[in-house]
Amino acid sequence: MSTAQLVISIIIVIAALFLICVVLLQSGKNSGVNSAISGGSDTFLAKNQGNTWDHRLAKITRVVAAVFMVAVLVLNLV
């Protein structure tokens, strides 16, 4: 195993563990379904979802998933 493969493998393991943690920290999406069925209206927090912790976690999840996929593709090519 070359040095490049070792470094990329370590990046993949760290990204995978971080991705697992970030996904587990996110709250479920079931609350929106329940309010839609029961006729709940949009709240102030629902309208400003871009500022919430869940929205930040969703962005982090997308970035880490992209890093993970690119690292796996690069490892396959090396």
mmCIF file of N, CA and C in Angstrom:
data_model
loop_
_atom_site.group_PDB
_atom_site.id
_atom_site.type_symbol
_atom_site.label_atom_id
_atom_site.label_comp_id
_atom_site.label_asym_id
_atom_site.label_seq_id
_atom_site.Cartn_x
_atom_site.Cartn_y
_atom_site.Cartn_z
ATOM 1 N N MET A 1 0.860 -1.168 0.000
ATOM 2 C CA MET A 1 0.000 0.000 0.000
ATOM 3 C C MET A 1 0.909 1.235 0.000
ATOM 4 N N SER A 2 0.642 2.111 -0.919
ATOM 5 C CA SER A 2 1.464 3.320 -1.025
ATOM 6 C C SER A 2 1.013 4.364 0.012
ATOM 7 N N THR A 3 1.789 5.414 0.120
ATOM 8 C CA THR A 3 1.483 6.479 1.073
ATOM 9 C C THR A 3 0.187 7.193 0.690
ATOM 10 N N ALA A 4 -0.026 7.416 -0.599
ATOM 11 C CA ALA A 4 -1.250 8.085 -1.040
ATOM 12 C C ALA A 4 -2.485 7.254 -0.695
ATOM 13 N N GLN A 5 -2.408 5.956 -0.891
ATOM 14 C CA GLN A 5 -3.538 5.099 -0.560
ATOM 15 C C GLN A 5 -3.802 5.097 0.946
ATOM 16 N N LEU A 6 -2.727 5.121 1.729
ATOM 17 C CA LEU A 6 -2.890 5.145 3.182
ATOM 18 C C LEU A 6 -3.554 6.434 3.641
ATOM 19 N N VAL A 7 -3.121 7.560 3.101
ATOM 20 C CA VAL A 7 -3.703 8.856 3.475
ATOM 21 C C VAL A 7 -5.167 8.927 3.075
ATOM 22 N N ILE A 8 -5.486 8.494 1.873
ATOM 23 C CA ILE A 8 -6.877 8.525 1.408
ATOM 24 C C ILE A 8 -7.745 7.566 2.222
ATOM 25 N N SER A 9 -7.195 6.428 2.595
ATOM 26 C CA SER A 9 -7.949 5.483 3.432
ATOM 27 C C SER A 9 -8.246 6.075 4.796
ATOM 28 N N ILE A 10 -7.289 6.792 5.364
ATOM 29 C CA ILE A 10 -7.525 7.445 6.656
ATOM 30 C C ILE A 10 -8.589 8.522 6.515
ATOM 31 N N ILE A 11 -8.556 9.285 5.432
ATOM 32 C CA ILE A 11 -9.584 10.312 5.188
ATOM 33 C C ILE A 11 -10.956 9.674 5.069
ATOM 34 N N ILE A 12 -11.027 8.527 4.404
ATOM 35 C CA ILE A 12 -12.315 7.835 4.245
ATOM 36 C C ILE A 12 -12.859 7.374 5.590
ATOM 37 N N VAL A 13 -12.004 6.820 6.426
ATOM 38 C CA VAL A 13 -12.456 6.338 7.735
ATOM 39 C C VAL A 13 -12.930 7.501 8.599
ATOM 40 N N ILE A 14 -12.173 8.598 8.614
ATOM 41 C CA ILE A 14 -12.566 9.759 9.407
ATOM 42 C C ILE A 14 -13.876 10.351 8.876
ATOM 43 N N ALA A 15 -14.011 10.456 7.563
ATOM 44 C CA ALA A 15 -15.239 10.993 6.973
ATOM 45 C C ALA A 15 -16.436 10.097 7.276
ATOM 46 N N ALA A 16 -16.228 8.790 7.235
ATOM 47 C CA ALA A 16 -17.324 7.859 7.517
ATOM 48 C C ALA A 16 -17.787 7.988 8.967
ATOM 49 N N LEU A 17 -16.851 8.055 9.899
ATOM 50 C CA LEU A 17 -17.220 8.192 11.306
ATOM 51 C C LEU A 17 -17.907 9.538 11.569
ATOM 52 N N PHE A 18 -17.383 10.598 10.966
ATOM 53 C CA PHE A 18 -17.985 11.917 11.133
ATOM 54 C C PHE A 18 -19.380 11.951 10.516
ATOM 55 N N LEU A 19 -19.554 11.309 9.369
ATOM 56 C CA LEU A 19 -20.858 11.265 8.705
ATOM 57 C C LEU A 19 -21.882 10.523 9.560
ATOM 58 N N ILE A 20 -21.466 9.438 10.181
ATOM 59 C CA ILE A 20 -22.365 8.697 11.069
ATOM 60 C C ILE A 20 -22.808 9.577 12.226
ATOM 61 N N CYS A 21 -21.865 10.288 12.842
ATOM 62 C CA CYS A 21 -22.191 11.153 13.976
ATOM 63 C C CYS A 21 -23.137 12.285 13.573
ATOM 64 N N VAL A 22 -22.876 12.904 12.437
ATOM 65 C CA VAL A 22 -23.707 14.029 11.999
ATOM 66 C C VAL A 22 -25.121 13.565 11.679
ATOM 67 N N VAL A 23 -25.251 12.419 11.058
ATOM 68 C CA VAL A 23 -26.586 11.902 10.727
ATOM 69 C C VAL A 23 -27.350 11.547 11.998
ATOM 70 N N LEU A 24 -26.664 10.981 12.987
ATOM 71 C CA LEU A 24 -27.346 10.632 14.228
ATOM 72 C C LEU A 24 -27.755 11.860 15.038
ATOM 73 N N LEU A 25 -27.078 12.976 14.863
ATOM 74 C CA LEU A 25 -27.428 14.198 15.591
ATOM 75 C C LEU A 25 -28.653 14.893 15.009
ATOM 76 N N GLN A 26 -29.004 14.603 13.771
ATOM 77 C CA GLN A 26 -30.133 15.271 13.138
ATOM 78 C C GLN A 26 -31.447 14.771 13.724
ATOM 79 N N SER A 27 -32.414 15.692 13.793
ATOM 80 C CA SER A 27 -33.733 15.290 14.277
ATOM 81 C C SER A 27 -34.533 14.690 13.131
ATOM 82 N N GLY A 28 -35.570 13.960 13.478
ATOM 83 C CA GLY A 28 -36.396 13.313 12.474
ATOM 84 C C GLY A 28 -37.238 14.311 11.705
ATOM 85 N N LYS A 29 -37.716 13.905 10.553
ATOM 86 C CA LYS A 29 -38.553 14.757 9.707
ATOM 87 C C LYS A 29 -40.032 14.464 9.897
ATOM 88 N N ASN A 30 -40.393 13.654 10.886
ATOM 89 C CA ASN A 30 -41.782 13.251 11.073
ATOM 90 C C ASN A 30 -42.660 14.381 11.592
ATOM 91 N N SER A 31 -42.085 15.382 12.230
ATOM 92 C CA SER A 31 -42.917 16.437 12.800
ATOM 93 C C SER A 31 -43.657 17.223 11.719
ATOM 94 N N GLY A 32 -43.078 17.382 10.561
ATOM 95 C CA GLY A 32 -43.736 18.095 9.479
ATOM 96 C C GLY A 32 -44.938 17.339 8.940
ATOM 97 N N VAL A 33 -44.857 16.031 8.897
ATOM 98 C CA VAL A 33 -45.963 15.207 8.417
ATOM 99 C C VAL A 33 -47.121 15.275 9.395
ATOM 100 N N ASN A 34 -46.822 15.227 10.679
ATOM 101 C CA ASN A 34 -47.894 15.283 11.674
ATOM 102 C C ASN A 34 -48.612 16.616 11.650
ATOM 103 N N SER A 35 -47.879 17.700 11.486
ATOM 104 C CA SER A 35 -48.548 19.002 11.458
ATOM 105 C C SER A 35 -49.335 19.192 10.161
ATOM 106 N N ALA A 36 -48.899 18.585 9.080
ATOM 107 C CA ALA A 36 -49.628 18.698 7.816
ATOM 108 C C ALA A 36 -50.955 17.947 7.897
ATOM 109 N N ILE A 37 -50.941 16.803 8.557
ATOM 110 C CA ILE A 37 -52.171 16.016 8.680
ATOM 111 C C ILE A 37 -53.137 16.684 9.652
ATOM 112 N N SER A 38 -52.588 17.208 10.771
ATOM 113 C CA SER A 38 -53.463 17.801 11.775
ATOM 114 C C SER A 38 -53.840 19.240 11.457
ATOM 115 N N GLY A 39 -53.300 19.797 10.381
ATOM 116 C CA GLY A 39 -53.675 21.142 9.983
ATOM 117 C C GLY A 39 -52.870 22.222 10.660
ATOM 118 N N GLY A 40 -51.683 21.903 11.151
ATOM 119 C CA GLY A 40 -50.844 22.899 11.805
ATOM 120 C C GLY A 40 -50.347 23.932 10.815
ATOM 121 N N SER A 41 -50.198 25.151 11.286
ATOM 122 C CA SER A 41 -49.744 26.218 10.396
ATOM 123 C C SER A 41 -48.238 26.390 10.537
ATOM 124 N N ASP A 42 -47.653 27.139 9.603
ATOM 125 C CA ASP A 42 -46.220 27.426 9.661
ATOM 126 C C ASP A 42 -45.937 28.349 10.832
ATOM 127 N N THR A 43 -44.881 28.030 11.543
ATOM 128 C CA THR A 43 -44.464 28.873 12.654
ATOM 129 C C THR A 43 -43.310 29.753 12.200
ATOM 130 N N PHE A 44 -42.906 30.642 13.065
ATOM 131 C CA PHE A 44 -41.777 31.516 12.760
ATOM 132 C C PHE A 44 -40.518 30.687 12.544
ATOM 133 N N LEU A 45 -40.318 29.659 13.354
ATOM 134 C CA LEU A 45 -39.127 28.821 13.217
ATOM 135 C C LEU A 45 -39.158 28.011 11.928
ATOM 136 N N ALA A 46 -40.323 27.612 11.483
ATOM 137 C CA ALA A 46 -40.411 26.854 10.242
ATOM 138 C C ALA A 46 -40.079 27.735 9.031
ATOM 139 N N LYS A 47 -40.445 29.007 9.104
ATOM 140 C CA LYS A 47 -40.161 29.912 7.996
ATOM 141 C C LYS A 47 -38.688 30.279 7.934
ATOM 142 N N ASN A 48 -38.016 30.309 9.078
ATOM 143 C CA ASN A 48 -36.603 30.669 9.140
ATOM 144 C C ASN A 48 -35.747 29.443 9.417
ATOM 145 N N GLN A 49 -35.977 28.403 8.681
ATOM 146 C CA GLN A 49 -35.281 27.146 8.915
ATOM 147 C C GLN A 49 -33.796 27.235 8.558
ATOM 148 N N GLY A 50 -33.395 28.211 7.753
ATOM 149 C CA GLY A 50 -32.007 28.356 7.363
ATOM 150 C C GLY A 50 -31.084 28.672 8.515
ATOM 151 N N ASN A 51 -31.635 29.114 9.629
ATOM 152 C CA ASN A 51 -30.821 29.496 10.772
ATOM 153 C C ASN A 51 -30.793 28.437 11.863
ATOM 154 N N THR A 52 -31.430 27.325 11.673
ATOM 155 C CA THR A 52 -31.530 26.332 12.732
ATOM 156 C C THR A 52 -30.341 25.385 12.731
ATOM 157 N N TRP A 53 -30.176 24.702 13.837
ATOM 158 C CA TRP A 53 -29.106 23.726 13.999
ATOM 159 C C TRP A 53 -29.297 22.557 13.030
ATOM 160 N N ASP A 54 -30.541 22.144 12.812
ATOM 161 C CA ASP A 54 -30.799 21.033 11.888
ATOM 162 C C ASP A 54 -30.398 21.390 10.461
ATOM 163 N N HIS A 55 -30.614 22.631 10.074
ATOM 164 C CA HIS A 55 -30.240 23.053 8.723
ATOM 165 C C HIS A 55 -28.721 23.039 8.567
ATOM 166 N N ARG A 56 -28.013 23.484 9.600
ATOM 167 C CA ARG A 56 -26.549 23.437 9.556
ATOM 168 C C ARG A 56 -26.052 22.009 9.492
ATOM 169 N N LEU A 57 -26.675 21.116 10.260
ATOM 170 C CA LEU A 57 -26.280 19.705 10.219
ATOM 171 C C LEU A 57 -26.545 19.097 8.847
ATOM 172 N N ALA A 58 -27.619 19.509 8.193
ATOM 173 C CA ALA A 58 -27.914 19.006 6.847
ATOM 174 C C ALA A 58 -26.848 19.461 5.857
ATOM 175 N N LYS A 59 -26.403 20.717 5.980
ATOM 176 C CA LYS A 59 -25.331 21.212 5.108
ATOM 177 C C LYS A 59 -24.031 20.453 5.357
ATOM 178 N N ILE A 60 -23.709 20.237 6.631
ATOM 179 C CA ILE A 60 -22.492 19.500 6.979
ATOM 180 C C ILE A 60 -22.562 18.085 6.433
ATOM 181 N N THR A 61 -23.746 17.475 6.502
ATOM 182 C CA THR A 61 -23.919 16.117 5.984
ATOM 183 C C THR A 61 -23.637 16.062 4.489
ATOM 184 N N ARG A 62 -24.148 17.050 3.743
ATOM 185 C CA ARG A 62 -23.908 17.081 2.302
ATOM 186 C C ARG A 62 -22.425 17.233 1.982
ATOM 187 N N VAL A 63 -21.746 18.104 2.704
ATOM 188 C CA VAL A 63 -20.325 18.337 2.444
ATOM 189 C C VAL A 63 -19.497 17.106 2.770
ATOM 190 N N VAL A 64 -19.750 16.502 3.919
ATOM 191 C CA VAL A 64 -18.977 15.323 4.327
ATOM 192 C C VAL A 64 -19.271 14.145 3.405
ATOM 193 N N ALA A 65 -20.507 14.002 2.970
ATOM 194 C CA ALA A 65 -20.839 12.925 2.035
ATOM 195 C C ALA A 65 -20.123 13.123 0.705
ATOM 196 N N ALA A 66 -20.035 14.360 0.248
ATOM 197 C CA ALA A 66 -19.316 14.637 -0.998
ATOM 198 C C ALA A 66 -17.827 14.336 -0.850
ATOM 199 N N VAL A 67 -17.238 14.722 0.279
ATOM 200 C CA VAL A 67 -15.822 14.418 0.535
ATOM 201 C C VAL A 67 -15.606 12.910 0.566
ATOM 202 N N PHE A 68 -16.521 12.194 1.200
ATOM 203 C CA PHE A 68 -16.424 10.744 1.283
ATOM 204 C C PHE A 68 -16.472 10.107 -0.105
ATOM 205 N N MET A 69 -17.432 10.547 -0.933
ATOM 206 C CA MET A 69 -17.562 9.965 -2.274
ATOM 207 C C MET A 69 -16.349 10.266 -3.146
ATOM 208 N N VAL A 70 -15.853 11.498 -3.073
ATOM 209 C CA VAL A 70 -14.677 11.852 -3.870
ATOM 210 C C VAL A 70 -13.465 11.056 -3.410
ATOM 211 N N ALA A 71 -13.298 10.892 -2.104
ATOM 212 C CA ALA A 71 -12.155 10.128 -1.585
ATOM 213 C C ALA A 71 -12.216 8.672 -2.023
ATOM 214 N N VAL A 72 -13.408 8.093 -2.039
ATOM 215 C CA VAL A 72 -13.544 6.700 -2.475
ATOM 216 C C VAL A 72 -13.217 6.582 -3.965
ATOM 217 N N LEU A 73 -13.685 7.534 -4.772
ATOM 218 C CA LEU A 73 -13.370 7.500 -6.205
ATOM 219 C C LEU A 73 -11.880 7.677 -6.456
ATOM 220 N N VAL A 74 -11.246 8.584 -5.722
ATOM 221 C CA VAL A 74 -9.804 8.804 -5.887
ATOM 222 C C VAL A 74 -9.032 7.561 -5.454
ATOM 223 N N LEU A 75 -9.451 6.939 -4.361
ATOM 224 C CA LEU A 75 -8.786 5.718 -3.903
ATOM 225 C C LEU A 75 -8.909 4.602 -4.942
ATOM 226 N N ASN A 76 -10.034 4.544 -5.616
ATOM 227 C CA ASN A 76 -10.244 3.542 -6.653
ATOM 228 C C ASN A 76 -9.325 3.780 -7.844
ATOM 229 N N LEU A 77 -9.051 5.050 -8.153
ATOM 230 C CA LEU A 77 -8.203 5.372 -9.295
ATOM 231 C C LEU A 77 -6.712 5.255 -8.989
ATOM 232 N N VAL A 78 -6.341 5.373 -7.724
ATOM 233 C CA VAL A 78 -4.906 5.320 -7.369
ATOM 234 C C VAL A 78 -4.400 3.913 -7.359
#
